[in-house]
Every structure is written in structure tokens, then in C-alpha cells.
């Protein structure tokens, strides 16, 4: 089955042509238009600007993905599109485009949940991956652990009670003086910190909630790091984190990252033990983090669980993951008609 996947839930306009079937799971062509430069001016995503930028980019992005795949609409079997969760104006651009494209080319239309899409990126890097498995999705908007008994059925067994991990990376990165979004730059700064043995320079609270649940809370950690940076700035008489000594900035990034990876790892260890997890998928934008990848790999190895982590190019928002999930939605007969709508939250979209 050849599917076009369309993703526009936040600040990336993405499309991909993917082939899925017995013995084949391959990205034939993909394109992404990033809005980072536009939103960097404001230090975060501005929803209305994001919608307008999607509207400008989407035709060219789909054309480029199709051209890279050497495909014409006649070669496609279906169109999958993210319809929840995300920024409503952004989602509506992708959904409206997909509806028009499907209607014009007489193709079935498949709504895809963004979180399920993130996890589905893993199918593209492991031909043998099949439900049941557990999925840890760590992104700018979500940090949740799911049991996935069937490819279209996700049951949340743990998650953040407040901020997502990616939000904490971005906010701390901003206060340290890194450009938006701070995640990837924090990754590099922390690597320098670990290389200089600065991962223990500061002691920050764990994001693992101290109870029997599989939940996290990142807002306390985020606030503790930001308060620490403000105190250091006051003491040093500098206006912001960018002007702290490099050794201190490295120590902050490494100590924060260590708190995140240890805290995520602790609840995952508990989940593996309590739920008998044998196979884990790590996905979402923050799954690109080199330190988190290492930690989760170590946790899984110690617990005897297998791990599938997509390459960084398939961790951030992309069209291929949406096409991959659309394939399984199609297998389950979950098609939409031209009344398809977009939903900002999972609750509205009937997630499971
Ligand atoms: O999945 P994604 O592309 O969009 C959402 O669905 O939210 O995730 C974006 C998030 C941002 O917070 C970004 O800073 C973070 O993923 N991110 C990283 C890294 N690369 C991207 N965070 C930590 N380390 C990275 N290497
Ligand atoms: Zn995402």
C-alpha cells in the first residue's frame, strides 16, 4: 500500500510517501518545511503565524515529497493526515488540504492521531516490530507511556502531570541563552558538560513523581533550574544565563539533563517491572536526545526488554510517521469522509 502522510499539527509542515505492506516499510520520498526561524523571533510558537505559514507551505511540501518519491497521485492508495492533537489552526490546514487532495484524486482519507504517529515511526526502522508493545512518547507537547495492545489502540499508563519534557528543555535552554527551540542545543551543551564531568555540579529535583504511579512532573524541575540560573546571574552580576561562565552553563545543562534521564528512566524501570514490558518504542522529538536514548537503552538492557528508537530524522514531526500509522488505521477500517474535523486535544478526538 502506498500512502501519502501529511503532518501540520505544530510548527513543521511535513509530507511523505511511504510504502507499507508484507515485508516492506519504506519511505519513498519526504519533505519538511520548518518554521523555526519565524517563531525564534518570539521565543516560542505563535499559533496564528504557524497556521498561516502552513497554508503557504503545504502545496510545495506535498509536491516535493511526491517528486522525491517519483510518485503521481495515481500511484497512491490513500492519504493519511494528522487531525489531533495540536494547534487547531495548524491542524485545520493539513486536514483541509488532505480532504481536497483525497476528493480530487478519489483516494480514501485516513485521520491519524499525532501521538500514535510518533510511535509509528518505529515501524519504519524495524520490519519485525508489531503490537503488543509499550510506547514512551516524549515531545514538545507530550510525555506519556502507553500500552499498545493493537496498532490503533493506545492505553496511557503514565504521563506528565504538567509540562512536557520538551517544554522543559526549551524553557531551560532559553534561560541559559540558547536559541529557540533549545532542545538540540541543550543536548550538545550537556554533552560538553558530561565530557567535563559536570553532570553532578547541581542537584535538581527528580521529575519522577514520588508515589506508586508511572507519572512525571517536569514543572518543579524546570522552575528549580530557572531559579538556580537567576541566582547564579545575580551573584555573578550578569544580566542573563548566556553570560555565565561556559563551565557553569555546561554544568547546568548536564545536571538538568541528568535529572530528566534519571527520572524518566526510574519510572520506566518500574513500568517494565510492574507491567511485564518486553518491547519498548521510544518516540517523539525529545527521543532525538542522545543522553535520553543512552539512558533508555541502558534501562531496557538491564531489564531484558527490547528497544526500538527511530533515527533522529523520524523523531521530530514528519509525514512518514503519519503515513505509517495511517496504514494500520486503514487495516482496521478507520477511514474518514469529507466531514473530517480537527481537534486540539485527545479528549475531543476520542483518542482510543
Ligand atoms: O515531536 P516534536 O517535533 O513536536 C511535538 O510534537 O511537540 O518535538 C519537539 C520537541 C521540542 O521541544 C524540541 O526542543 C525537542 O523536541 N527536541 C529535543 C531534541 N531535539 C528536539 N529535546 C532534547 N534533545 C534533543 N536533541
Ligand atoms: Zn510531535
Coordinates of C-alpha atoms and ligand atoms in Angstrom, one line a residue:
X1 CA 0.0 0.0 0.0
X2 CA 1.4 3.4 -0.9
X3 CA 0.3 6.2 1.4
X4 CA 0.8 10.0 1.4
X5 CA 1.2 11.2 5.0
X6 CA 0.5 14.8 5.9
X7 CA 1.5 16.5 9.2
X8 CA 0.9 20.1 10.3
X9 CA 0.0 19.9 14.0
X10 CA 2.5 22.4 15.3
X11 CA 5.3 24.3 13.5
X12 CA 6.5 21.8 10.9
X13 CA 4.7 21.3 7.6
X14 CA 5.6 17.8 6.6
X15 CA 4.6 15.2 4.0
X16 CA 5.9 11.8 2.9
X17 CA 5.1 9.0 0.5
X18 CA 5.6 5.7 2.3
X19 CA 5.2 2.1 1.1
X20 CA 3.8 -0.3 3.7
X21 CA 2.9 -4.0 3.4
X22 CA 4.1 -7.5 3.9
X23 CA 7.9 -7.3 4.1
X24 CA 8.1 -3.7 3.1
X25 CA 8.0 -0.5 5.2
X26 CA 9.9 2.2 3.3
X27 CA 9.9 6.0 3.0
X28 CA 9.9 6.7 -0.8
X29 CA 10.1 10.5 -0.5
X30 CA 9.7 13.1 2.2
X31 CA 9.8 16.9 2.7
X32 CA 9.5 19.2 5.7
X33 CA 9.2 23.0 5.9
X34 CA 10.3 24.2 9.3
X35 CA 9.0 27.5 10.8
X36 CA 11.7 27.7 13.4
X37 CA 13.2 30.9 12.0
X38 CA 9.9 32.7 12.2
X39 CA 9.0 31.6 15.7
X40 CA 12.5 32.1 17.0
X41 CA 11.9 35.8 17.0
X42 CA 9.2 35.3 19.6
X43 CA 10.9 32.5 21.6
X44 CA 8.1 30.1 21.0
X45 CA 5.4 29.1 18.5
X46 CA 2.8 31.8 17.7
X47 CA -0.3 29.9 16.7
X48 CA -1.7 32.3 14.1
X49 CA 1.6 32.7 12.4
X50 CA 2.0 28.9 12.4
X51 CA -1.3 28.4 10.6
X52 CA -0.5 31.0 8.0
X53 CA 2.9 29.5 7.4
X54 CA 1.4 26.0 7.0
X55 CA -1.1 27.5 4.5
X56 CA 1.8 29.0 2.4
X57 CA 4.0 25.9 2.6
X58 CA 1.7 22.9 2.3
X59 CA 1.3 22.7 -1.5
X60 CA 5.0 22.8 -2.2
X61 CA 5.8 20.4 0.6
X62 CA 3.4 17.8 -0.7
X63 CA 4.7 18.3 -4.3
X64 CA 8.3 17.9 -3.2
X65 CA 7.6 14.7 -1.2
X66 CA 5.7 13.3 -4.3
X67 CA 8.5 14.3 -6.6
X68 CA 11.2 12.8 -4.4
X69 CA 9.2 9.6 -4.4
X70 CA 8.8 9.7 -8.2
X71 CA 5.0 9.3 -7.5
X72 CA 1.9 10.8 -9.0
X73 CA -1.5 10.9 -7.3
X74 CA -2.4 7.8 -9.4
X75 CA 0.3 5.8 -7.6
X76 CA -1.2 6.4 -4.2
X77 CA -3.7 4.2 -2.4
X78 CA -4.6 6.5 0.5
X79 CA -4.0 9.8 2.2
X80 CA -3.3 10.0 6.0
X81 CA -3.4 13.3 7.9
X82 CA -2.9 14.3 11.5
X83 CA -6.3 15.6 12.8
X84 CA -5.4 15.6 16.6
X85 CA -4.0 16.7 18.9
X86 CA -2.2 20.0 18.2
X87 CA -2.7 23.7 17.5
X88 CA -6.2 23.9 16.0
X89 CA -5.4 26.4 13.2
X90 CA -2.4 24.4 12.2
X91 CA -4.2 21.1 12.2
X92 CA -7.1 22.6 10.1
X93 CA -4.6 23.5 7.3
X94 CA -3.4 19.9 6.9
X95 CA -6.9 18.4 7.3
X96 CA -8.4 20.7 4.8
X97 CA -5.6 20.1 2.3
X98 CA -5.9 16.4 2.7
X99 CA -9.6 16.4 2.2
X100 CA -9.3 18.4 -1.0
X101 CA -6.4 16.2 -2.2
X102 CA -8.3 12.9 -1.4
X103 CA -11.5 14.2 -3.1
X104 CA -9.8 15.4 -6.2
X105 CA -7.8 12.2 -6.6
X106 CA -10.6 9.7 -5.5
X107 CA -8.4 8.5 -2.6
X108 CA -9.5 7.1 0.8
X109 CA -8.9 9.6 3.7
X110 CA -7.4 8.4 7.0
X111 CA -7.3 10.5 10.2
X112 CA -4.2 9.9 12.3
X113 CA -3.6 10.8 15.9
X114 CA -0.2 12.7 16.2
X115 CA 1.0 10.7 19.3
X116 CA 0.2 7.4 17.6
X117 CA 2.0 8.7 14.6
X118 CA 5.1 9.4 16.6
X119 CA 5.2 5.8 17.9
X120 CA 4.5 4.5 14.4
X121 CA 7.9 6.0 13.2
X122 CA 9.3 2.9 14.9
X123 CA 7.7 0.5 12.3
X124 CA 9.8 2.2 9.6
X125 CA 13.1 1.2 11.3
X126 CA 12.2 -2.3 12.4
X127 CA 10.4 -4.5 9.9
X128 CA 9.6 -7.1 12.6
X129 CA 8.0 -4.6 15.1
X130 CA 4.4 -5.5 15.8
X131 CA 1.9 -4.8 18.6
X132 CA 1.8 -5.5 21.5
X133 CA 4.5 -3.1 22.8
X134 CA 4.9 -0.2 25.1
X135 CA 5.5 3.3 23.7
X136 CA 7.1 6.2 25.5
X137 CA 6.3 9.3 23.6
X138 CA 8.4 12.3 24.7
X139 CA 7.8 15.5 22.7
X140 CA 7.3 19.3 23.0
X141 CA 3.7 18.8 23.9
X142 CA 3.5 15.3 25.4
X143 CA 5.4 12.9 27.7
X144 CA 3.4 9.7 28.1
X145 CA 3.8 6.0 28.4
X146 CA 1.3 3.8 26.6
X147 CA 0.5 0.1 26.4
X148 CA -0.2 -0.6 22.7
X149 CA -2.1 -3.9 22.5
X150 CA -3.0 -3.3 18.9
X151 CA -1.5 -0.8 16.4
X152 CA -4.6 1.5 16.7
X153 CA -5.2 1.1 20.4
X154 CA -3.2 3.2 22.9
X155 CA -3.8 2.9 26.6
X156 CA -2.0 5.5 28.8
X157 CA -0.4 4.0 31.9
X158 CA 1.7 7.0 32.9
X159 CA 2.5 10.5 31.9
X160 CA 3.4 14.1 32.9
X161 CA 1.0 15.9 35.2
X162 CA 2.1 19.3 33.9
X163 CA 4.8 20.3 31.4
X164 CA 6.1 18.0 28.7
X165 CA 9.8 17.2 28.8
X166 CA 10.4 19.1 25.5
X167 CA 8.8 22.2 27.0
X168 CA 11.2 21.9 30.0
X169 CA 14.2 21.5 27.6
X170 CA 13.1 24.5 25.6
X171 CA 12.4 26.8 28.6
X172 CA 15.7 25.9 30.4
X173 CA 17.6 26.3 27.1
X174 CA 16.1 29.8 26.7
X175 CA 17.1 30.9 30.2
X176 CA 20.6 29.5 29.6
X177 CA 20.7 31.7 26.5
X178 CA 20.3 29.1 23.7
X179 CA 18.2 29.9 20.6
X180 CA 14.7 28.5 20.3
X181 CA 13.9 25.6 20.3
X182 CA 16.5 24.8 22.9
X183 CA 16.3 21.0 22.9
X184 CA 19.0 20.1 20.4
X185 CA 21.4 22.9 21.6
X186 CA 20.8 21.7 25.2
X187 CA 21.8 18.2 24.1
X188 CA 25.1 19.5 22.8
X189 CA 25.8 21.7 25.9
X190 CA 25.0 18.8 28.2
X191 CA 27.4 16.6 26.2
X192 CA 30.1 19.1 26.8
X193 CA 29.2 19.1 30.5
X194 CA 29.3 15.3 30.8
X195 CA 32.6 15.2 28.9
X196 CA 34.0 17.5 31.6
X197 CA 32.3 15.5 34.4
X198 CA 29.9 18.3 35.3
X199 CA 26.7 16.2 35.5
X200 CA 26.7 16.5 39.3
X201 CA 27.6 20.2 39.5
X202 CA 24.0 21.0 40.6
X203 CA 21.4 18.9 42.4
X204 CA 17.9 19.3 40.9
X205 CA 14.6 17.6 41.8
X206 CA 13.7 14.4 40.0
X207 CA 10.7 14.7 37.6
X208 CA 9.6 11.2 38.7
X209 CA 6.6 11.7 41.0
X210 CA 7.4 10.1 44.4
X211 CA 4.5 7.8 44.5
X212 CA 3.3 4.4 43.1
X213 CA 2.2 5.8 39.8
X214 CA 4.1 5.9 36.5
X215 CA 3.7 9.7 36.3
X216 CA 6.2 12.6 35.9
X217 CA 6.1 16.3 36.7
X218 CA 8.6 18.5 34.9
X219 CA 7.4 21.9 36.1
X220 CA 9.2 21.7 39.5
X221 CA 12.4 20.7 37.9
X222 CA 12.1 23.4 35.3
X223 CA 11.4 26.1 38.0
X224 CA 14.3 24.8 40.1
X225 CA 16.8 25.1 37.2
X226 CA 15.5 28.6 36.3
X227 CA 15.7 29.8 39.9
X228 CA 19.3 28.4 40.1
X229 CA 20.2 30.3 36.9
X230 CA 18.7 33.6 38.2
X231 CA 20.6 33.2 41.5
X232 CA 23.9 32.5 39.6
X233 CA 23.3 35.5 37.4
X234 CA 22.7 37.8 40.4
X235 CA 25.8 36.5 42.2
X236 CA 27.9 37.0 39.1
X237 CA 26.4 40.4 38.3
X238 CA 25.4 39.3 34.7
X239 CA 22.1 40.1 33.1
X240 CA 21.2 36.6 31.8
X241 CA 22.3 33.0 31.6
X242 CA 24.1 33.4 28.3
X243 CA 26.8 35.4 30.1
X244 CA 27.5 32.8 32.8
X245 CA 30.9 31.1 32.5
X246 CA 30.8 28.2 30.0
X247 CA 31.7 25.7 32.6
X248 CA 28.7 26.7 34.6
X249 CA 26.3 26.6 31.6
X250 CA 27.6 23.1 30.8
X251 CA 27.1 22.1 34.4
X252 CA 23.5 23.4 34.4
X253 CA 22.7 21.6 31.1
X254 CA 24.3 18.4 32.2
X255 CA 22.7 18.4 35.7
X256 CA 19.3 19.2 34.3
X257 CA 19.6 16.5 31.6
X258 CA 20.8 14.0 34.2
X259 CA 17.7 14.8 36.3
X260 CA 15.5 14.2 33.2
X261 CA 17.1 11.0 32.1
X262 CA 17.3 9.5 35.6
X263 CA 13.7 10.5 36.4
X264 CA 12.3 9.1 33.1
X265 CA 14.4 6.0 33.5
X266 CA 13.2 5.4 37.0
X267 CA 9.5 5.3 36.1
X268 CA 10.3 3.2 33.0
X269 CA 12.1 0.7 35.1
X270 CA 9.1 0.5 37.3
X271 CA 6.7 0.1 34.3
X272 CA 8.8 -2.7 32.9
X273 CA 8.8 -4.5 36.2
X274 CA 5.1 -4.0 37.0
X275 CA 3.6 -4.3 33.6
X276 CA 5.9 -7.0 32.2
X277 CA 7.1 -4.9 29.3
X278 CA 9.2 -6.9 26.9
X279 CA 9.3 -4.4 24.0
X280 CA 9.6 -0.6 24.1
X281 CA 9.3 2.0 21.5
X282 CA 10.9 5.4 22.3
X283 CA 9.5 8.2 20.1
X284 CA 8.8 11.9 19.8
X285 CA 11.0 15.0 19.3
X286 CA 12.9 14.5 22.6
X287 CA 13.7 10.9 21.7
X288 CA 16.4 12.5 19.5
X289 CA 18.2 13.5 22.7
X290 CA 21.4 11.5 22.8
X291 CA 21.5 11.2 26.6
X292 CA 17.9 10.1 26.9
X293 CA 18.5 7.5 24.1
X294 CA 21.5 6.1 26.0
X295 CA 19.7 6.0 29.4
X296 CA 16.6 4.3 28.0
X297 CA 18.8 1.8 26.1
X298 CA 20.6 1.0 29.4
X299 CA 17.2 0.7 31.3
X300 CA 15.9 -1.7 28.7
X301 CA 19.0 -3.8 28.5
X302 CA 19.2 -4.1 32.3
X303 CA 15.5 -5.2 32.4
X304 CA 15.8 -7.5 29.4
X305 CA 13.3 -5.6 27.2
X306 CA 14.0 -4.9 23.6
X307 CA 14.0 -1.3 22.4
X308 CA 13.2 0.4 19.1
X309 CA 14.1 4.1 18.7
X310 CA 13.7 5.8 15.3
X311 CA 16.6 7.7 13.9
X312 CA 16.6 11.5 14.9
X313 CA 15.1 12.4 11.4
X314 CA 12.0 10.4 12.3
X315 CA 11.7 11.6 15.9
X316 CA 10.7 15.2 15.2
X317 CA 7.4 15.8 13.5
X318 CA 7.4 14.2 10.0
X319 CA 5.0 13.0 7.3
X320 CA 6.4 9.4 7.2
X321 CA 5.2 8.6 10.8
X322 CA 1.7 9.7 9.9
X323 CA 1.7 7.6 6.7
X324 CA 3.0 4.6 8.7
X325 CA 0.2 4.9 11.3
X326 CA -2.4 5.5 8.5
X327 CA -1.5 2.1 7.1
X328 CA -2.6 0.4 10.4
X329 CA -5.6 2.6 10.7
X330 CA -6.6 1.5 7.2
X331 CA -6.1 -2.1 8.1
X332 CA -8.6 -1.5 11.0
X333 CA -11.0 0.1 8.5
X334 CA -10.8 3.5 10.2
X335 CA -11.4 5.9 7.3
X336 CA -13.0 9.3 7.3
X337 CA -15.3 11.1 4.9
X338 CA -15.3 14.8 3.8
X339 CA -16.8 15.8 7.2
X340 CA -13.5 15.0 8.9
X341 CA -12.6 17.7 11.6
X342 CA -9.5 18.6 13.6
X343 CA -9.3 18.5 17.4
X344 CA -6.9 20.4 19.6
X345 CA -7.0 17.7 22.3
X346 CA -7.2 13.9 22.6
X347 CA -10.3 14.1 24.7
X348 CA -12.3 15.7 21.8
X349 CA -10.9 13.3 19.3
X350 CA -11.8 10.1 21.1
X351 CA -8.2 9.0 21.4
X352 CA -8.6 5.3 21.8
Ligands
LIG1 O1 7.7 15.8 18.5 P1 8.1 17.2 18.2 O2 8.9 17.5 17.0 O3 6.9 18.2 18.3 C1 5.9 18.0 19.2 O4 5.0 17.1 18.9 O5 5.9 18.7 20.2 O6 9.0 17.7 19.5 C2 9.6 18.9 19.6 C3 10.4 19.0 20.9 C4 10.9 20.4 21.1 O7 10.6 20.7 22.5 C5 12.4 20.2 20.9 O8 13.2 21.1 21.6 C6 12.6 18.8 21.4 O9 11.5 18.1 20.8 N1 13.9 18.3 20.9 C7 14.9 17.9 21.7 C8 16.0 17.4 20.9 N2 15.6 17.6 19.6 C9 14.3 18.1 19.6 N3 15.0 17.9 23.1 C10 16.1 17.4 23.6 N4 17.2 17.0 22.9 C11 17.1 17.0 21.6 N5 18.2 16.5 20.9
LIG2 ZN1 5.2 15.8 17.6

